[in-house]
Short mmCIF file of C-alpha atoms and ligand atoms in Angstrom, two decimals:
data_model
loop_
_atom_site.label_atom_id
_atom_site.label_comp_id
_atom_site.label_asym_id
_atom_site.label_seq_id
_atom_site.Cartn_x
_atom_site.Cartn_y
_atom_site.Cartn_z
CA UNK A 1 -10.77 -9.63 25.82
CA UNK A 2 -14.01 -7.72 26.16
CA UNK A 3 -16.63 -7.01 22.98
CA UNK A 4 -18.31 -4.58 25.03
CA UNK A 5 -17.55 -0.60 23.00
CA UNK A 6 -16.70 1.66 25.40
CA UNK A 7 -19.14 5.20 26.13
CA UNK A 8 -17.13 8.06 24.88
CA UNK A 9 -15.15 6.23 21.72
CA UNK A 10 -16.96 7.22 18.56
CA UNK A 11 -15.51 7.02 15.18
CA UNK A 12 -15.62 10.88 13.90
CA UNK A 13 -15.26 11.93 10.71
CA UNK A 14 -13.07 7.89 9.47
CA UNK A 15 -13.91 6.30 7.12
CA UNK A 16 -11.16 3.22 6.65
CA UNK A 17 -13.20 0.33 6.87
CA UNK A 18 -15.63 1.46 4.24
CA UNK A 19 -11.93 1.07 2.58
CA UNK A 20 -9.97 -1.99 4.13
CA UNK A 21 -12.15 -3.87 4.68
CA UNK A 22 -14.03 -6.14 1.70
CA UNK A 23 -17.41 -6.98 2.44
CA UNK A 24 -19.36 -9.38 0.46
CA UNK A 25 -23.59 -9.57 1.68
CA UNK A 26 -26.65 -9.79 -0.31
CA UNK A 27 -27.34 -6.80 -0.21
CA UNK A 28 -23.06 -4.97 -0.88
CA UNK A 29 -20.32 -6.74 -2.03
CA UNK A 30 -17.06 -4.87 -2.93
CA UNK A 31 -13.25 -5.82 -2.93
CA UNK A 32 -10.58 -5.20 -0.20
CA UNK A 33 -8.83 -1.82 0.26
CA UNK A 34 -11.38 -0.13 -2.48
CA UNK A 35 -13.42 2.84 -1.42
CA UNK A 36 -17.33 2.12 -1.32
CA UNK A 37 -19.09 3.64 -3.93
CA UNK A 38 -21.16 4.72 -0.95
CA UNK A 39 -19.15 6.60 -0.24
CA UNK A 40 -18.80 10.65 0.52
CA UNK A 41 -15.54 12.53 1.29
CA UNK A 42 -16.17 14.73 3.71
CA UNK A 43 -20.03 13.19 4.23
CA UNK A 44 -19.42 10.00 4.64
CA UNK A 45 -22.15 7.09 4.13
CA UNK A 46 -24.36 8.06 1.37
CA UNK A 47 -26.63 5.62 2.79
CA UNK A 48 -25.92 5.32 5.87
CA UNK A 49 -29.89 4.89 6.63
CA UNK A 50 -29.71 1.36 4.36
CA UNK A 51 -25.93 0.35 5.65
CA UNK A 52 -25.72 -3.57 5.93
CA UNK A 53 -25.74 -4.87 9.21
CA UNK A 54 -22.15 -5.81 8.84
CA UNK A 55 -21.56 -1.59 9.08
CA UNK A 56 -23.62 -0.62 11.18
CA UNK A 57 -22.19 -3.68 13.75
CA UNK A 58 -19.08 -2.91 12.91
CA UNK A 59 -16.47 -1.64 15.12
CA UNK A 60 -12.21 -1.42 15.44
CA UNK A 61 -10.47 -2.57 18.55
CA UNK A 62 -10.64 1.32 19.67
CA UNK A 63 -14.14 1.42 20.72
CA UNK A 64 -13.21 -2.09 22.91
CA UNK A 65 -9.55 -1.91 24.91
CA UNK A 66 -9.32 1.04 26.76
CA UNK A 67 -5.65 0.80 27.04
CA UNK A 68 -5.38 2.17 23.78
CA UNK A 69 -5.91 6.46 24.39
CA UNK A 70 -6.85 9.17 22.14
CA UNK A 71 -3.62 9.02 20.26
CA UNK A 72 -4.99 4.88 19.22
CA UNK A 73 -7.89 6.75 17.33
CA UNK A 74 -7.91 5.45 13.56
CA UNK A 75 -7.62 9.32 11.95
CA UNK A 76 -5.00 10.33 14.18
CA UNK A 77 -2.82 7.15 14.80
CA UNK A 78 -2.79 5.27 10.79
CA UNK A 79 -3.25 1.96 12.38
CA UNK A 80 -6.36 0.39 12.88
CA UNK A 81 -6.63 -2.36 15.88
CA UNK A 82 -8.73 -5.09 13.97
CA UNK A 83 -11.57 -6.35 16.82
CA UNK A 84 -11.66 -9.73 14.28
CA UNK A 85 -8.63 -11.32 15.77
CA UNK A 86 -9.90 -10.72 19.21
CA UNK A 87 -11.78 -14.03 18.93
CA UNK A 88 -8.18 -15.51 18.67
CA UNK A 89 -5.96 -13.74 22.07
CA UNK A 90 -4.60 -11.56 18.86
CA UNK A 91 -4.50 -8.34 18.58
CA UNK A 92 -3.61 -7.12 14.46
CA UNK A 93 -2.76 -4.19 14.10
CA UNK A 94 -3.36 -2.85 10.34
CA UNK A 95 -1.28 -0.51 9.80
CA UNK A 96 -2.69 2.01 6.78
CA UNK A 97 -0.25 4.58 6.50
CA UNK A 98 2.93 4.80 7.52
CA UNK A 99 3.10 7.94 10.75
CA UNK A 100 5.37 9.70 13.33
CA UNK A 101 2.90 7.70 16.04
CA UNK A 102 4.83 4.06 14.70
CA UNK A 103 7.95 5.97 15.93
CA UNK A 104 6.32 6.54 19.36
CA UNK A 105 6.30 5.60 23.14
CA UNK A 106 3.04 5.09 23.93
CA UNK A 107 2.98 2.80 20.24
CA UNK A 108 5.45 0.64 21.48
CA UNK A 109 5.17 0.65 25.27
CA UNK A 110 1.37 -0.84 24.09
CA UNK A 111 2.72 -3.56 21.97
CA UNK A 112 5.48 -4.19 24.19
CA UNK A 113 3.30 -4.87 26.72
CA UNK A 114 1.35 -7.34 24.86
CA UNK A 115 4.27 -8.89 24.02
CA UNK A 116 4.94 -8.88 27.73
CA UNK A 117 1.84 -10.93 28.21
CA UNK A 118 2.54 -12.77 26.23
CA UNK A 119 -0.70 -12.38 23.69
CA UNK A 120 0.26 -12.59 19.79
CA UNK A 121 0.67 -9.10 17.92
CA UNK A 122 0.52 -9.02 14.16
CA UNK A 123 1.41 -6.57 12.11
CA UNK A 124 -1.33 -6.13 9.05
CA UNK A 125 -1.11 -3.92 5.30
CA UNK A 126 -3.06 -3.58 2.50
CA UNK A 127 -0.78 -3.84 -0.76
CA UNK A 128 -2.19 -2.23 -3.43
CA UNK A 129 -6.42 -0.92 -4.26
CA UNK A 130 -8.04 -4.01 -5.13
CA UNK A 131 -6.02 -6.72 -3.19
CA UNK A 132 -6.46 -8.68 0.14
CA UNK A 133 -4.33 -7.83 2.62
CA UNK A 134 -1.10 -9.27 4.37
CA UNK A 135 0.17 -9.65 7.88
CA UNK A 136 3.21 -11.07 9.69
CA UNK A 137 3.25 -12.08 13.54
CA UNK A 138 5.90 -10.45 14.93
CA UNK A 139 6.19 -11.99 18.75
CA UNK A 140 9.62 -12.81 18.33
CA UNK A 141 11.06 -10.20 16.36
CA UNK A 142 10.30 -8.19 19.52
CA UNK A 143 10.95 -11.07 22.89
CA UNK A 144 14.26 -9.06 22.66
CA UNK A 145 13.63 -5.94 22.64
CA UNK A 146 10.90 -5.92 24.65
CA UNK A 147 12.72 -7.29 27.65
CA UNK A 148 15.42 -4.86 27.59
CA UNK A 149 13.31 -2.23 26.90
CA UNK A 150 15.13 -1.30 24.11
CA UNK A 151 12.58 0.83 22.52
CA UNK A 152 14.76 1.99 19.10
CA UNK A 153 15.72 -1.96 19.35
CA UNK A 154 11.78 -2.10 19.20
CA UNK A 155 11.67 0.70 16.85
CA UNK A 156 14.48 -0.80 13.68
CA UNK A 157 11.75 -4.12 14.40
CA UNK A 158 8.62 -2.60 13.69
CA UNK A 159 9.83 -0.71 10.11
CA UNK A 160 11.97 -3.88 9.13
CA UNK A 161 8.06 -6.03 9.66
CA UNK A 162 6.38 -3.12 7.26
CA UNK A 163 8.57 -3.36 4.63
CA UNK A 164 9.16 -7.30 4.44
CA UNK A 165 5.51 -7.25 3.97
CA UNK A 166 5.68 -4.78 2.32
CA UNK A 167 7.82 -5.68 0.00
CA UNK A 168 8.14 -10.15 -0.32
CA UNK A 169 4.33 -10.26 -0.23
CA UNK A 170 2.86 -11.80 -3.55
CA UNK A 171 -0.31 -9.99 -3.03
CA UNK A 172 -3.38 -11.29 -3.75
CA UNK A 173 -6.66 -9.69 -6.13
CA UNK A 174 -9.62 -8.96 -4.63
CA UNK A 175 -12.10 -10.95 -7.70
CA UNK A 176 -15.25 -9.73 -6.13
CA UNK A 177 -17.22 -6.98 -8.33
CA UNK A 178 -18.39 -4.12 -6.97
CA UNK A 179 -22.33 -4.80 -6.37
CA UNK A 180 -24.78 -2.22 -4.63
CA UNK A 181 -29.12 -3.13 -3.97
CA UNK A 182 -28.86 -0.40 -1.87
CA UNK A 183 -29.44 3.35 -3.89
S1 SF4 B 1 -11.76 2.14 11.75
FE1 SF4 B 1 -12.91 2.38 13.84
S2 SF4 B 1 -12.69 4.12 13.44
FE2 SF4 B 1 -12.41 4.74 11.52
S3 SF4 B 1 -14.18 4.31 10.56
FE3 SF4 B 1 -13.83 2.04 11.49
S4 SF4 B 1 -14.56 1.58 13.31
FE4 SF4 B 1 -14.64 3.47 13.08
S1 SF4 B 2 -22.23 0.99 2.72
FE1 SF4 B 2 -22.22 3.15 4.14
S2 SF4 B 2 -21.79 2.15 5.98
FE2 SF4 B 2 -20.48 0.60 4.42
S3 SF4 B 2 -19.10 0.22 2.80
FE3 SF4 B 2 -19.94 1.92 1.92
S4 SF4 B 2 -20.03 3.77 2.85
FE4 SF4 B 2 -19.58 1.97 4.21
#
């Protein structure tokens, strides 16, 4: 998968990755699924000029996949495509919010196309604050519905998979303690 940032893509006022991502570098450490203390509501990063390289260089999948239209922007969709998974020819879809986008044709059509292409597709949830995320592969669950182009059945699988992660996963606390040498 291409890792060239597409022209015209921007974060806007999204700060999702300042929250869901764990950071463990020398100058900044924070647990997964907890908002970085340098992220201020409405202002974004308050240490922007000195933010660590891991923040400067991070782009979610929306920046790389031309097939994702504006409706896929994390702020609108409530989902983040994890670019870290591209190395394994996998699409990991982090579902931050259960929005109407999940029952849209845009979402089902794109997920169905990935499954039909043989790309591994995973759904991921963040769980409780300060805990590590959990994910599951959904290809096998979706195969029949995708082959039949049955959107209703696909939506059922989406809902079941997300509920299954939320209800059955033993969430593991991220023991990282917040630390910053930036301010
Ligand atoms: S999740 Fe994507 S759009 Fe949102 S802040 Fe991170 S890189 Fe930007
Ligand atoms: S240092 Fe800034 S960019 Fe990095 S996680 Fe914190 S608020 Fe976000």
